[in-house]
Amino acid sequence: MTTAGGPNGGNDATLLSRERDHVLKTLGDDALSGPAILRRMIGRPAEPGDQGLLYPALHSLEAGWALRAEWATDAAGKRRRTYRRRRFLPILPSRTKRS
Amino acid sequence: MRIDWLLGVVWIVGFGAFLIAAIWLVRRSERRLSVGPSDPDAPIAPEPSSSDAISAYLDRVSGELLLPAADVAEVRAELADHLQDSIASLEAEGLDRERATREALARLGSADELGRNLRQAHQSTRRLLAGVGGGVFAAGGGFVLGYLGGVLIALLLAMVVFVITSVLARLGLPLPDLGDHGDTLNSVLLGISVAAAAALATRYAVRTSAGLSRRAPRSIAIFWAAAGAVGFGWYSIFGMRGAQSWPGIVVDLCIPVVVVAAAFVRIERPMPHVGRWAVAILLVSVVGVSVLGFAFSAASVSGDALPALVEGGQANQPVDMHFDTVAPLAPAAWLPSGNQFYGGGSGPDWDGTQITAVVGPDAVVPMSTAMANWHDVRFEAWHGFLDNPSVSYGIDPHYSSPFAVQPAAVHDTYLDAVFHFERMRSAGSWWVMLTAVGPDGHRYRLSDGDGGSSHFNGSAWDWLTAPL
């Protein structure tokens, strides 16, 4: 995974767009923090800069009203910024799954 | 008197709702601009005890963010949490603390690049548009609130001036007589009110648009300062009409400077907020002023009516009105059917004061016939005494020439001319005479004219370019 920025703006935009899609797919209907989303991303190579686009993608999705972010306390009592897909319509009961 | 109560209620409710919405928007947007322990809306996780490397990394990210304080704090807290989590995972894989920290930082990539990417993610076009729209809306509310506040300040200043002048008068000290019927004070107070309104509007706009567009207030202030200086500067110089004076002009010309200062000076600091009681008092004031405004507008009498018309040839003037200062009365033989020209009527026009003259009421003579003996017919405006008729009346004999002259326009049955007394700085009381050059080559007065009183009514630009 490469990072955005630098002279190759078009390619960077594509990478960021791909990262956003990846984040949305990974997030599903759950509320997850950044590290939790990262752990869910299967097959992601561990290399320098591989996490550089995660937070820009999350924040741009939040700015675009695709995600809702809030500070929540996890089971360990730690406050974490968690992200959840923003839904403008209620989820149908048949699609509700137990988390 | 008929008052449209429905319109009044709709207007008052709508106006109140607009003010409340503007205040709410500003307060909500401002939450992003500051973070403090007393701010209950700041959802900031405490930054963990970081190593120097992590702190340095976060500092470099923060340096690239250029976001409002709350967003910077949020990003720092989130990245610190991420790094802490990542380091713990790497340590669990067997790395020592120092290597785990290095590895965790390396996976996030360049701090500068991450900061720039995060900034771009926050400062989206949608948020920029929201910031512009919200800023304009907040500026509208700020202008109204600032104007009301400015009026209160101006009234307090007026009371202070009144008290000082009263004390000085009681002490027997000579006070300068401005002789302008309060125009100086009115223009200064109006200028102060508009300056306060422009300052608050600009400040509201900067802080609201900074919060909504997720930009640092100082980086956005330059646009609002430029727009405000041009917009309010234009309004103060060309758009704000009314009584003017040199001190008032100075205040008007300071308004662009006030706007720029309001956009930059201590812009990061929260503004003193309008509390519940202030809102209540404001609403009561708005309602009260609106009701009074509606009541008075229904019963208003228009204008600076000209108080007296002097009918030509009538001998009911008890005092010498010094008409001969202008010119001797025209010989009856040269006048149509022996009638002096009727003094005519005058009326405030939307664009000046129209003075008319007709041939005496008993002789309906076509103007072409009436003017057979006369040429160079003109209306002459002289300084008069109308302001205090109990003291004197008519032409002020201290002047030996008119302060304005207009050639008479000849119509079928009347003559007329339009004077712009409201655009003259010192017209005050005036008396307009109809004069013409007779067959003997001398100038005579054809009527005893018409008097009135005018105050300057125009913009600062009109004042600056007005004839002396």
Coordinates of C-alpha atoms in Angstrom, one line a residue:
Chain A
M1 CA 0.0 0.0 0.0
T2 CA 1.4 3.4 -0.9
T3 CA 0.5 6.7 0.5
A4 CA -1.3 9.6 -1.1
G5 CA 0.2 13.0 -1.8
G6 CA 3.2 13.8 -3.9
P7 CA 3.4 14.6 -7.5
N8 CA 1.1 11.9 -8.8
G9 CA -2.2 13.5 -7.7
G10 CA -4.5 11.4 -10.0
N11 CA -3.1 8.2 -8.8
D12 CA -3.3 9.3 -5.2
A13 CA -6.9 10.2 -5.6
T14 CA -7.5 6.7 -7.0
L15 CA -5.7 5.2 -4.1
L16 CA -7.7 7.2 -1.6
S17 CA -10.9 6.3 -3.4
R18 CA -10.0 2.6 -3.3
E19 CA -9.2 2.9 0.4
R20 CA -12.6 4.5 1.1
D21 CA -14.3 1.6 -0.7
H22 CA -12.2 -0.8 1.3
V23 CA -13.1 0.9 4.6
L24 CA -16.8 0.9 3.8
K25 CA -16.8 -2.7 2.8
T26 CA -14.8 -3.7 6.0
L27 CA -17.0 -1.6 8.3
G28 CA -20.3 -3.2 7.3
D29 CA -22.9 -2.2 9.8
D30 CA -20.6 -2.2 12.8
A31 CA -19.2 0.6 14.8
L32 CA -15.4 0.2 14.8
S33 CA -12.4 2.3 15.7
G34 CA -9.5 2.8 13.3
P35 CA -7.3 0.0 14.7
A36 CA -10.3 -2.4 14.7
I37 CA -11.0 -1.6 11.1
L38 CA -7.3 -2.2 10.3
R39 CA -7.4 -5.6 12.0
R40 CA -10.4 -6.6 9.9
M41 CA -8.8 -5.8 6.6
I42 CA -7.6 -9.2 5.5
G43 CA -4.6 -9.6 3.3
R44 CA -3.2 -6.2 4.0
P45 CA 0.6 -6.2 3.7
A46 CA 2.4 -4.9 6.7
E47 CA 4.9 -2.5 5.2
P48 CA 5.9 1.1 5.8
G49 CA 3.2 3.6 4.9
D50 CA 0.5 0.9 4.6
Q51 CA -1.7 2.6 7.1
G52 CA -1.2 6.2 5.8
L53 CA -4.5 6.4 3.9
L54 CA -6.7 4.8 6.5
Y55 CA -7.4 8.0 8.5
P56 CA -7.7 10.3 5.5
A57 CA -10.2 7.8 4.1
L58 CA -12.2 7.7 7.3
H59 CA -12.2 11.4 7.8
S60 CA -13.2 12.1 4.2
L61 CA -16.0 9.6 4.4
E62 CA -17.1 11.4 7.6
A63 CA -16.9 14.8 5.8
G64 CA -19.0 13.3 3.0
W65 CA -21.7 12.2 5.4
A66 CA -21.0 8.5 4.6
L67 CA -19.8 7.8 8.1
R68 CA -20.7 9.0 11.5
A69 CA -17.9 9.3 14.0
E70 CA -18.2 9.5 17.8
W71 CA -16.1 9.0 20.8
A72 CA -17.2 5.9 22.7
T73 CA -15.8 4.0 25.6
D74 CA -14.8 0.4 24.8
A75 CA -15.0 -2.7 27.0
A76 CA -11.6 -1.8 28.5
G77 CA -12.9 1.6 29.5
K78 CA -10.8 3.4 26.9
R79 CA -12.3 6.2 24.8
R80 CA -11.9 5.6 21.1
R81 CA -13.2 7.3 18.0
T82 CA -15.5 4.8 16.4
Y83 CA -17.0 5.0 12.9
R84 CA -20.4 3.7 11.8
R85 CA -22.1 3.9 8.4
R86 CA -24.6 6.7 8.3
R87 CA -28.0 5.5 7.3
F88 CA -30.8 7.7 6.4
L89 CA -33.4 4.9 6.4
P90 CA -33.9 2.4 9.2
I91 CA -32.3 -1.1 8.6
L92 CA -35.0 -3.7 7.7
P93 CA -35.4 -6.4 10.4
S94 CA -34.6 -9.2 8.0
R95 CA -31.2 -7.6 7.4
T96 CA -30.4 -7.0 11.0
K97 CA -27.7 -9.3 12.2
R98 CA -26.5 -10.1 15.7
S99 CA -23.0 -8.7 16.3
Chain B
M1 CA -55.0 54.4 11.4
R2 CA -54.9 50.8 10.3
I3 CA -52.3 48.3 11.4
D4 CA -51.8 45.1 9.6
W5 CA -51.4 42.9 12.7
L6 CA -50.9 39.7 10.8
L7 CA -48.1 41.1 8.8
G8 CA -46.6 42.6 12.0
V9 CA -46.8 39.2 13.9
V10 CA -45.3 37.3 10.9
W11 CA -42.5 39.9 10.6
I12 CA -41.7 39.9 14.3
V13 CA -41.8 36.1 14.6
G14 CA -39.7 35.6 11.5
F15 CA -37.2 38.2 12.6
G16 CA -36.9 36.7 16.0
A17 CA -36.5 33.2 14.6
F18 CA -33.8 34.5 12.2
L19 CA -31.8 36.0 15.1
I20 CA -32.1 32.9 17.3
A21 CA -31.1 30.7 14.3
A22 CA -28.1 32.9 13.6
I23 CA -27.0 32.8 17.3
W24 CA -27.5 29.0 17.4
L25 CA -25.5 28.5 14.2
V26 CA -22.6 30.6 15.5
R27 CA -22.5 28.8 18.9
R28 CA -22.7 25.4 17.2
S29 CA -19.9 26.2 14.7
E30 CA -17.7 27.7 17.3
R31 CA -17.5 24.4 19.2
R32 CA -14.9 23.3 16.6
L33 CA -12.7 26.4 17.2
S34 CA -11.6 25.9 20.8
V35 CA -11.0 23.1 23.1
G36 CA -10.7 23.4 26.8
P37 CA -11.5 21.5 30.0
S38 CA -14.6 23.6 30.4
D39 CA -15.9 22.7 27.0
P40 CA -18.4 19.9 27.4
D41 CA -18.7 19.3 23.7
A42 CA -15.1 18.5 23.1
P43 CA -15.0 14.7 22.7
I44 CA -11.2 14.4 23.1
A45 CA -9.6 11.3 24.5
P46 CA -6.7 12.0 26.7
E47 CA -3.4 11.7 24.7
P48 CA -1.5 8.8 26.2
S49 CA 1.9 9.4 27.8
S50 CA 3.8 9.4 24.5
S51 CA 7.4 9.0 23.8
D52 CA 9.3 11.8 22.3
A53 CA 9.2 10.2 18.9
I54 CA 5.4 10.0 18.9
S55 CA 5.0 13.5 20.2
A56 CA 7.3 14.8 17.5
Y57 CA 5.4 12.8 14.9
L58 CA 2.1 14.2 16.1
D59 CA 3.5 17.7 16.2
R60 CA 4.5 17.4 12.5
V61 CA 1.1 16.1 11.6
S62 CA -0.6 18.9 13.5
G63 CA 1.6 21.5 11.8
E64 CA 0.2 20.4 8.4
L65 CA -3.4 20.2 9.5
L66 CA -4.4 23.9 9.6
L67 CA -7.7 22.9 11.1
P68 CA -9.7 24.4 13.9
A69 CA -8.4 23.5 17.4
A70 CA -11.0 20.9 18.2
D71 CA -10.2 19.0 15.0
V72 CA -6.5 19.1 15.6
A73 CA -7.0 17.8 19.1
E74 CA -9.3 15.1 17.8
V75 CA -6.8 14.0 15.2
R76 CA -4.0 13.9 17.7
A77 CA -6.0 11.9 20.1
E78 CA -7.1 9.4 17.5
L79 CA -3.6 9.0 16.0
A80 CA -2.1 8.6 19.5
D81 CA -4.7 5.9 20.3
H82 CA -3.9 4.2 17.0
L83 CA -0.1 4.3 17.7
Q84 CA -0.6 3.0 21.2
D85 CA -2.7 0.1 19.9
S86 CA -0.2 -0.6 17.1
I87 CA 2.8 -0.5 19.4
A88 CA 1.1 -2.9 21.8
S89 CA 0.4 -5.3 18.9
L90 CA 4.0 -5.2 17.7
E91 CA 5.3 -5.7 21.3
A92 CA 3.1 -8.8 21.5
E93 CA 4.8 -10.0 18.4
G94 CA 8.1 -9.8 20.2
L95 CA 9.5 -6.4 19.3
D96 CA 11.0 -4.2 22.0
R97 CA 9.4 -0.9 22.8
E98 CA 11.7 1.3 20.7
R99 CA 11.5 -0.9 17.6
A100 CA 7.8 -1.2 18.0
T101 CA 7.4 2.5 18.1
R102 CA 9.5 3.0 15.1
E103 CA 7.6 0.4 13.2
A104 CA 4.2 1.8 14.2
L105 CA 5.2 5.3 13.1
A106 CA 6.7 3.9 9.8
R107 CA 3.4 2.2 8.9
L108 CA 1.5 5.5 9.2
G109 CA 4.0 7.0 6.7
S110 CA 5.3 10.5 6.4
A111 CA 3.9 12.8 9.0
D112 CA 3.7 15.7 6.6
E113 CA 1.9 13.7 4.0
L114 CA -0.5 12.3 6.5
G115 CA -1.2 15.8 7.8
R116 CA -1.9 17.1 4.3
N117 CA -4.1 14.2 3.4
L118 CA -6.1 14.6 6.6
R119 CA -6.5 18.3 5.9
Q120 CA -7.8 17.6 2.5
A121 CA -10.2 15.1 3.9
H122 CA -11.6 17.6 6.4
Q123 CA -11.7 20.6 4.1
S124 CA -14.0 19.2 1.5
T125 CA -15.8 21.3 -1.0
R126 CA -19.1 20.5 0.6
R127 CA -17.9 21.9 3.9
L128 CA -16.5 25.0 2.2
L129 CA -19.9 25.7 0.7
A130 CA -21.5 25.1 4.0
G131 CA -19.0 27.5 5.6
V132 CA -19.7 30.2 3.0
G133 CA -23.5 29.9 3.4
G134 CA -23.4 29.6 7.1
G135 CA -21.0 32.6 7.3
V136 CA -23.3 34.8 5.2
F137 CA -26.3 33.7 7.4
A138 CA -24.4 34.3 10.6
A139 CA -23.2 37.7 9.2
G140 CA -26.8 38.7 8.7
G141 CA -27.7 37.9 12.3
G142 CA -24.5 39.5 13.5
F143 CA -25.3 42.7 11.6
V144 CA -28.7 43.0 13.2
L145 CA -27.5 42.1 16.7
G146 CA -24.5 44.4 16.3
Y147 CA -26.7 47.2 15.0
L148 CA -29.0 46.9 18.1
G149 CA -26.0 46.8 20.3
G150 CA -24.5 49.8 18.5
V151 CA -27.7 51.7 18.9
L152 CA -27.5 51.0 22.7
I153 CA -23.9 52.2 22.8
A154 CA -24.8 55.2 20.7
L155 CA -27.7 56.1 23.0
L156 CA -25.4 55.7 26.0
L157 CA -22.9 58.1 24.3
A158 CA -25.7 60.5 23.6
M159 CA -26.7 60.5 27.2
V160 CA -23.1 61.1 28.3
V161 CA -22.8 64.0 25.9
F162 CA -26.1 65.4 27.2
V163 CA -25.1 65.1 30.8
I164 CA -21.7 66.8 30.1
T165 CA -23.3 69.6 28.1
S166 CA -25.9 70.1 30.8
V167 CA -23.3 70.3 33.5
L168 CA -21.2 72.7 31.5
A169 CA -24.2 74.9 30.7
R170 CA -25.1 75.0 34.5
L171 CA -21.5 76.1 35.2
G172 CA -22.0 78.9 32.7
L173 CA -19.3 77.7 30.4
P174 CA -19.9 78.7 26.7
L175 CA -20.8 75.8 24.5
P176 CA -20.2 75.7 20.8
D177 CA -23.4 76.0 18.8
L178 CA -23.1 73.5 16.0
G179 CA -26.3 75.0 14.5
D180 CA -27.1 71.9 12.6
H181 CA -30.2 70.7 14.5
G182 CA -28.4 67.6 15.8
D183 CA -27.1 66.4 12.4
T184 CA -23.6 66.0 13.7
L185 CA -24.7 63.9 16.7
N186 CA -27.1 61.9 14.6
S187 CA -24.5 61.1 11.9
V188 CA -21.9 60.1 14.4
L189 CA -24.4 57.8 16.3
L190 CA -25.5 56.2 13.0
G191 CA -21.9 55.6 12.0
I192 CA -21.1 54.0 15.4
S193 CA -24.2 51.8 15.1
V194 CA -23.2 50.6 11.6
A195 CA -19.6 50.1 12.6
A196 CA -20.6 47.9 15.6
A197 CA -23.0 46.0 13.3
A198 CA -20.3 45.5 10.6
A199 CA -17.7 44.4 13.2
L200 CA -20.0 41.8 14.8
A201 CA -21.2 40.6 11.4
T202 CA -17.7 40.0 10.2
R203 CA -16.7 38.2 13.4
Y204 CA -19.7 36.0 13.3
A205 CA -19.0 35.2 9.6
V206 CA -15.3 34.3 10.3
R207 CA -16.0 32.1 13.2
T208 CA -19.0 30.4 11.7
S209 CA -17.5 29.7 8.4
A210 CA -14.2 28.5 10.0
G211 CA -16.1 26.1 12.2
L212 CA -18.3 24.8 9.3
S213 CA -15.6 24.6 6.7
R214 CA -13.0 23.2 9.2
R215 CA -10.5 25.8 8.5
A216 CA -8.4 27.8 11.0
P217 CA -10.2 31.2 11.7
R218 CA -7.1 33.2 10.7
S219 CA -6.8 31.5 7.4
I220 CA -10.4 32.3 6.6
A221 CA -10.4 35.7 8.1
I222 CA -8.6 37.3 5.2
F223 CA -11.5 36.5 2.8
W224 CA -14.1 37.8 5.1
A225 CA -12.0 40.9 5.9
A226 CA -11.7 41.7 2.2
A227 CA -15.3 41.0 1.5
G228 CA -16.5 42.9 4.6
A229 CA -14.2 45.9 4.0
V230 CA -15.5 46.2 0.4
G231 CA -19.1 45.4 1.2
F232 CA -19.5 47.4 4.4
G233 CA -17.1 50.1 3.0
W234 CA -19.3 50.5 0.0
Y235 CA -22.4 50.6 2.2
S236 CA -20.9 53.2 4.6
I237 CA -19.7 55.5 1.8
F238 CA -22.4 55.1 -0.9
G239 CA -25.4 53.2 0.6
M240 CA -25.9 54.7 4.0
R241 CA -28.1 57.8 3.6
G242 CA -29.2 60.3 6.1
A243 CA -27.9 63.3 8.0
Q244 CA -24.2 63.8 7.6
S245 CA -21.4 65.8 9.2
W246 CA -17.6 65.8 9.1
P247 CA -17.3 63.8 12.3
G248 CA -19.9 61.4 11.0
I249 CA -17.9 61.1 7.7
V250 CA -14.8 60.2 9.7
V251 CA -16.7 57.4 11.5
D252 CA -18.1 56.2 8.2
L253 CA -14.6 56.0 6.6
C254 CA -13.3 54.1 9.6
I255 CA -15.8 51.3 9.1
P256 CA -13.7 49.2 6.6
V257 CA -10.8 49.5 9.1
V258 CA -13.1 48.3 11.9
V259 CA -14.2 45.3 9.8
V260 CA -10.6 44.3 9.1
A261 CA -9.7 44.6 12.8
A262 CA -12.8 42.6 13.8
A263 CA -11.8 39.8 11.4
F264 CA -8.3 39.4 12.8
V265 CA -7.9 40.7 16.3
R266 CA -8.1 37.9 18.8
I267 CA -10.2 35.9 16.3
E268 CA -9.2 32.6 17.8
R269 CA -10.7 33.5 21.2
P270 CA -14.3 32.7 21.8
M271 CA -16.7 35.7 21.7
P272 CA -18.7 36.7 24.7
H273 CA -21.9 34.9 24.0
V274 CA -25.4 36.2 24.1
G275 CA -27.0 34.7 27.1
R276 CA -30.6 33.8 27.7
W277 CA -31.4 37.1 29.4
A278 CA -29.8 39.1 26.6
V279 CA -31.8 37.1 24.1
A280 CA -35.0 37.8 26.0
I281 CA -34.2 41.5 26.3
L282 CA -33.3 41.6 22.7
L283 CA -36.5 39.9 21.6
V284 CA -38.6 42.3 23.8
S285 CA -36.8 45.2 22.3
V286 CA -37.4 43.9 18.8
V287 CA -41.0 43.3 19.5
G288 CA -41.4 46.7 21.2
V289 CA -39.6 48.6 18.4
S290 CA -41.5 46.7 15.8
V291 CA -44.9 47.4 17.3
L292 CA -44.0 51.1 17.7
G293 CA -42.6 51.1 14.1
F294 CA -45.8 49.6 12.8
A295 CA -48.0 52.0 14.8
F296 CA -46.0 55.1 13.8
S297 CA -45.7 54.0 10.1
A298 CA -49.5 53.9 10.0
A299 CA -49.7 57.4 11.3
S300 CA -46.6 59.0 9.9
V301 CA -46.6 62.3 8.2
S302 CA -44.2 62.4 5.3
G303 CA -41.2 64.5 5.0
D304 CA -39.6 67.7 5.7
A305 CA -42.6 69.7 4.8
L306 CA -42.1 73.2 3.8
P307 CA -43.8 75.2 6.4
A308 CA -44.8 78.4 4.6
L309 CA -45.7 79.8 1.3
V310 CA -45.7 83.4 1.0
E311 CA -48.2 84.6 -1.5
G312 CA -46.9 87.3 -3.8
G313 CA -48.1 90.8 -3.4
Q314 CA -49.8 90.2 -0.1
A315 CA -49.3 92.8 2.6
N316 CA -49.9 90.6 5.7
Q317 CA -46.2 90.3 6.5
P318 CA -45.7 92.1 9.9
V319 CA -42.0 92.4 9.6
D320 CA -39.5 93.5 7.0
M321 CA -38.5 90.3 5.2
H322 CA -35.6 92.0 3.5
F323 CA -36.8 91.0 0.0
D324 CA -35.2 94.1 -1.4
T325 CA -31.9 92.5 -0.6
V326 CA -32.5 90.3 -3.6
A327 CA -33.8 92.9 -6.1
P328 CA -36.4 95.6 -6.3
L329 CA -40.0 94.5 -7.0
A330 CA -40.8 94.5 -10.7
P331 CA -42.9 97.5 -11.8
A332 CA -46.5 96.5 -12.2
A333 CA -46.6 97.9 -15.8
W334 CA -44.3 95.2 -16.9
L335 CA -46.2 92.4 -15.3
P336 CA -49.1 90.6 -17.0
S337 CA -52.3 92.4 -16.2
G338 CA -50.5 94.2 -13.4
N339 CA -50.2 91.0 -11.3
Q340 CA -47.1 90.0 -9.6
F341 CA -46.1 86.4 -10.2
Y342 CA -47.6 84.2 -7.6
G343 CA -45.1 82.9 -5.2
G344 CA -45.9 79.4 -6.3
G345 CA -45.6 76.2 -4.5
S346 CA -42.7 74.1 -3.5
G347 CA -42.6 70.5 -2.5
P348 CA -40.0 68.1 -1.5
D349 CA -39.3 65.9 -4.5
W350 CA -37.7 62.5 -4.4
D351 CA -34.9 64.0 -6.2
G352 CA -34.7 67.6 -5.0
T353 CA -37.1 70.4 -4.1
Q354 CA -39.3 71.7 -6.9
I355 CA -40.1 75.4 -6.8
T356 CA -42.9 76.6 -9.1
A357 CA -44.2 80.0 -9.9
V358 CA -47.4 81.0 -11.7
V359 CA -48.9 84.2 -12.7
G360 CA -51.2 85.7 -10.0
P361 CA -54.3 83.7 -9.2
D362 CA -56.7 86.2 -10.7
A363 CA -55.0 86.3 -14.1
V364 CA -54.7 83.2 -16.0
V365 CA -52.2 84.2 -18.6
P366 CA -50.1 81.9 -20.8
M367 CA -46.5 81.9 -19.7
S368 CA -45.3 83.0 -23.1
T369 CA -47.3 86.1 -22.8
A370 CA -46.4 86.7 -19.2
M371 CA -42.7 86.5 -20.0
A372 CA -42.9 88.9 -22.9
N373 CA -41.0 91.7 -21.1
W374 CA -38.5 89.5 -19.3
H375 CA -35.4 87.5 -20.0
D376 CA -32.8 85.6 -18.0
V377 CA -35.6 84.4 -15.7
R378 CA -34.2 82.4 -12.8
F379 CA -35.0 81.2 -9.3
E380 CA -32.5 82.4 -6.6
A381 CA -32.1 80.5 -3.4
W382 CA -31.1 82.8 -0.5
H383 CA -30.3 81.9 3.1
G384 CA -33.3 82.6 5.3
F385 CA -34.6 82.9 8.8
L386 CA -37.2 80.2 8.7
D387 CA -35.8 78.2 11.6
N388 CA -37.0 80.7 14.1
P389 CA -39.9 82.7 12.7
S390 CA -40.5 84.4 16.1
V391 CA -37.2 86.1 15.8
S392 CA -37.2 87.0 12.2
Y393 CA -38.6 85.9 8.9
G394 CA -37.6 86.1 5.2
I395 CA -34.2 86.7 3.7
D396 CA -31.1 86.8 5.9
P397 CA -29.7 90.2 5.0
H398 CA -26.2 89.1 6.1
Y399 CA -25.8 87.6 2.7
S400 CA -25.4 89.7 -0.4
S401 CA -25.8 86.9 -3.0
P402 CA -27.8 83.7 -3.4
F403 CA -26.2 80.4 -2.5
A404 CA -27.9 78.6 -5.4
V405 CA -29.3 79.7 -8.7
Q406 CA -31.4 77.7 -11.2
P407 CA -32.7 79.0 -14.5
A408 CA -36.5 78.8 -14.7
A409 CA -37.9 76.2 -16.9
V410 CA -40.8 77.7 -18.9
H411 CA -44.0 75.6 -19.2
D412 CA -47.4 76.4 -20.6
T413 CA -48.8 77.9 -17.4
Y414 CA -46.0 77.9 -14.9
L415 CA -42.3 78.2 -14.3
D416 CA -40.3 75.8 -12.2
A417 CA -36.9 74.7 -11.1
V418 CA -35.6 71.9 -8.9
F419 CA -33.1 72.7 -6.2
H420 CA -31.1 70.0 -4.4
F421 CA -31.0 71.5 -1.0
E422 CA -30.7 68.1 0.6
R423 CA -27.4 67.7 -1.2
M424 CA -25.9 70.9 0.1
R425 CA -24.0 70.8 3.3
S426 CA -25.2 74.0 4.7
A427 CA -28.5 74.9 3.0
G428 CA -30.4 75.1 6.3
S429 CA -33.2 77.7 6.0
W430 CA -33.7 79.1 2.5
W431 CA -35.9 81.4 0.6
V432 CA -36.3 81.1 -3.1
M433 CA -37.1 84.2 -5.3
L434 CA -38.1 84.4 -8.9
T435 CA -36.1 87.1 -10.6
A436 CA -35.6 88.3 -14.2
V437 CA -34.0 91.1 -16.2
G438 CA -36.5 93.6 -17.3
P439 CA -36.7 95.9 -20.4
D440 CA -34.4 98.4 -18.8
G441 CA -31.6 95.9 -18.3
H442 CA -32.0 95.7 -14.5
R443 CA -32.9 92.6 -12.5
Y444 CA -36.1 92.6 -10.6
R445 CA -37.9 90.2 -8.4
L446 CA -41.1 88.9 -9.9
S447 CA -42.4 87.2 -6.8
D448 CA -41.8 87.2 -3.1
G449 CA -40.9 83.6 -3.2
D450 CA -41.2 80.7 -1.1
G451 CA -39.3 79.5 2.0
G452 CA -38.4 76.3 3.6
S453 CA -35.8 74.4 5.6
S454 CA -33.7 71.5 4.5
H455 CA -31.1 69.2 6.0
F456 CA -28.5 67.3 4.2
N457 CA -29.8 63.9 3.3
G458 CA -27.4 61.7 1.4
S459 CA -24.5 59.4 1.5
A460 CA -21.0 60.1 2.7
W461 CA -20.0 60.3 -0.9
D462 CA -22.7 62.9 -1.6
W463 CA -21.4 64.9 1.4
L464 CA -17.8 64.7 0.2
T465 CA -18.8 65.8 -3.3
A466 CA -21.4 68.3 -2.3
P467 CA -21.1 72.0 -3.3
L468 CA -20.0 74.2 -0.4

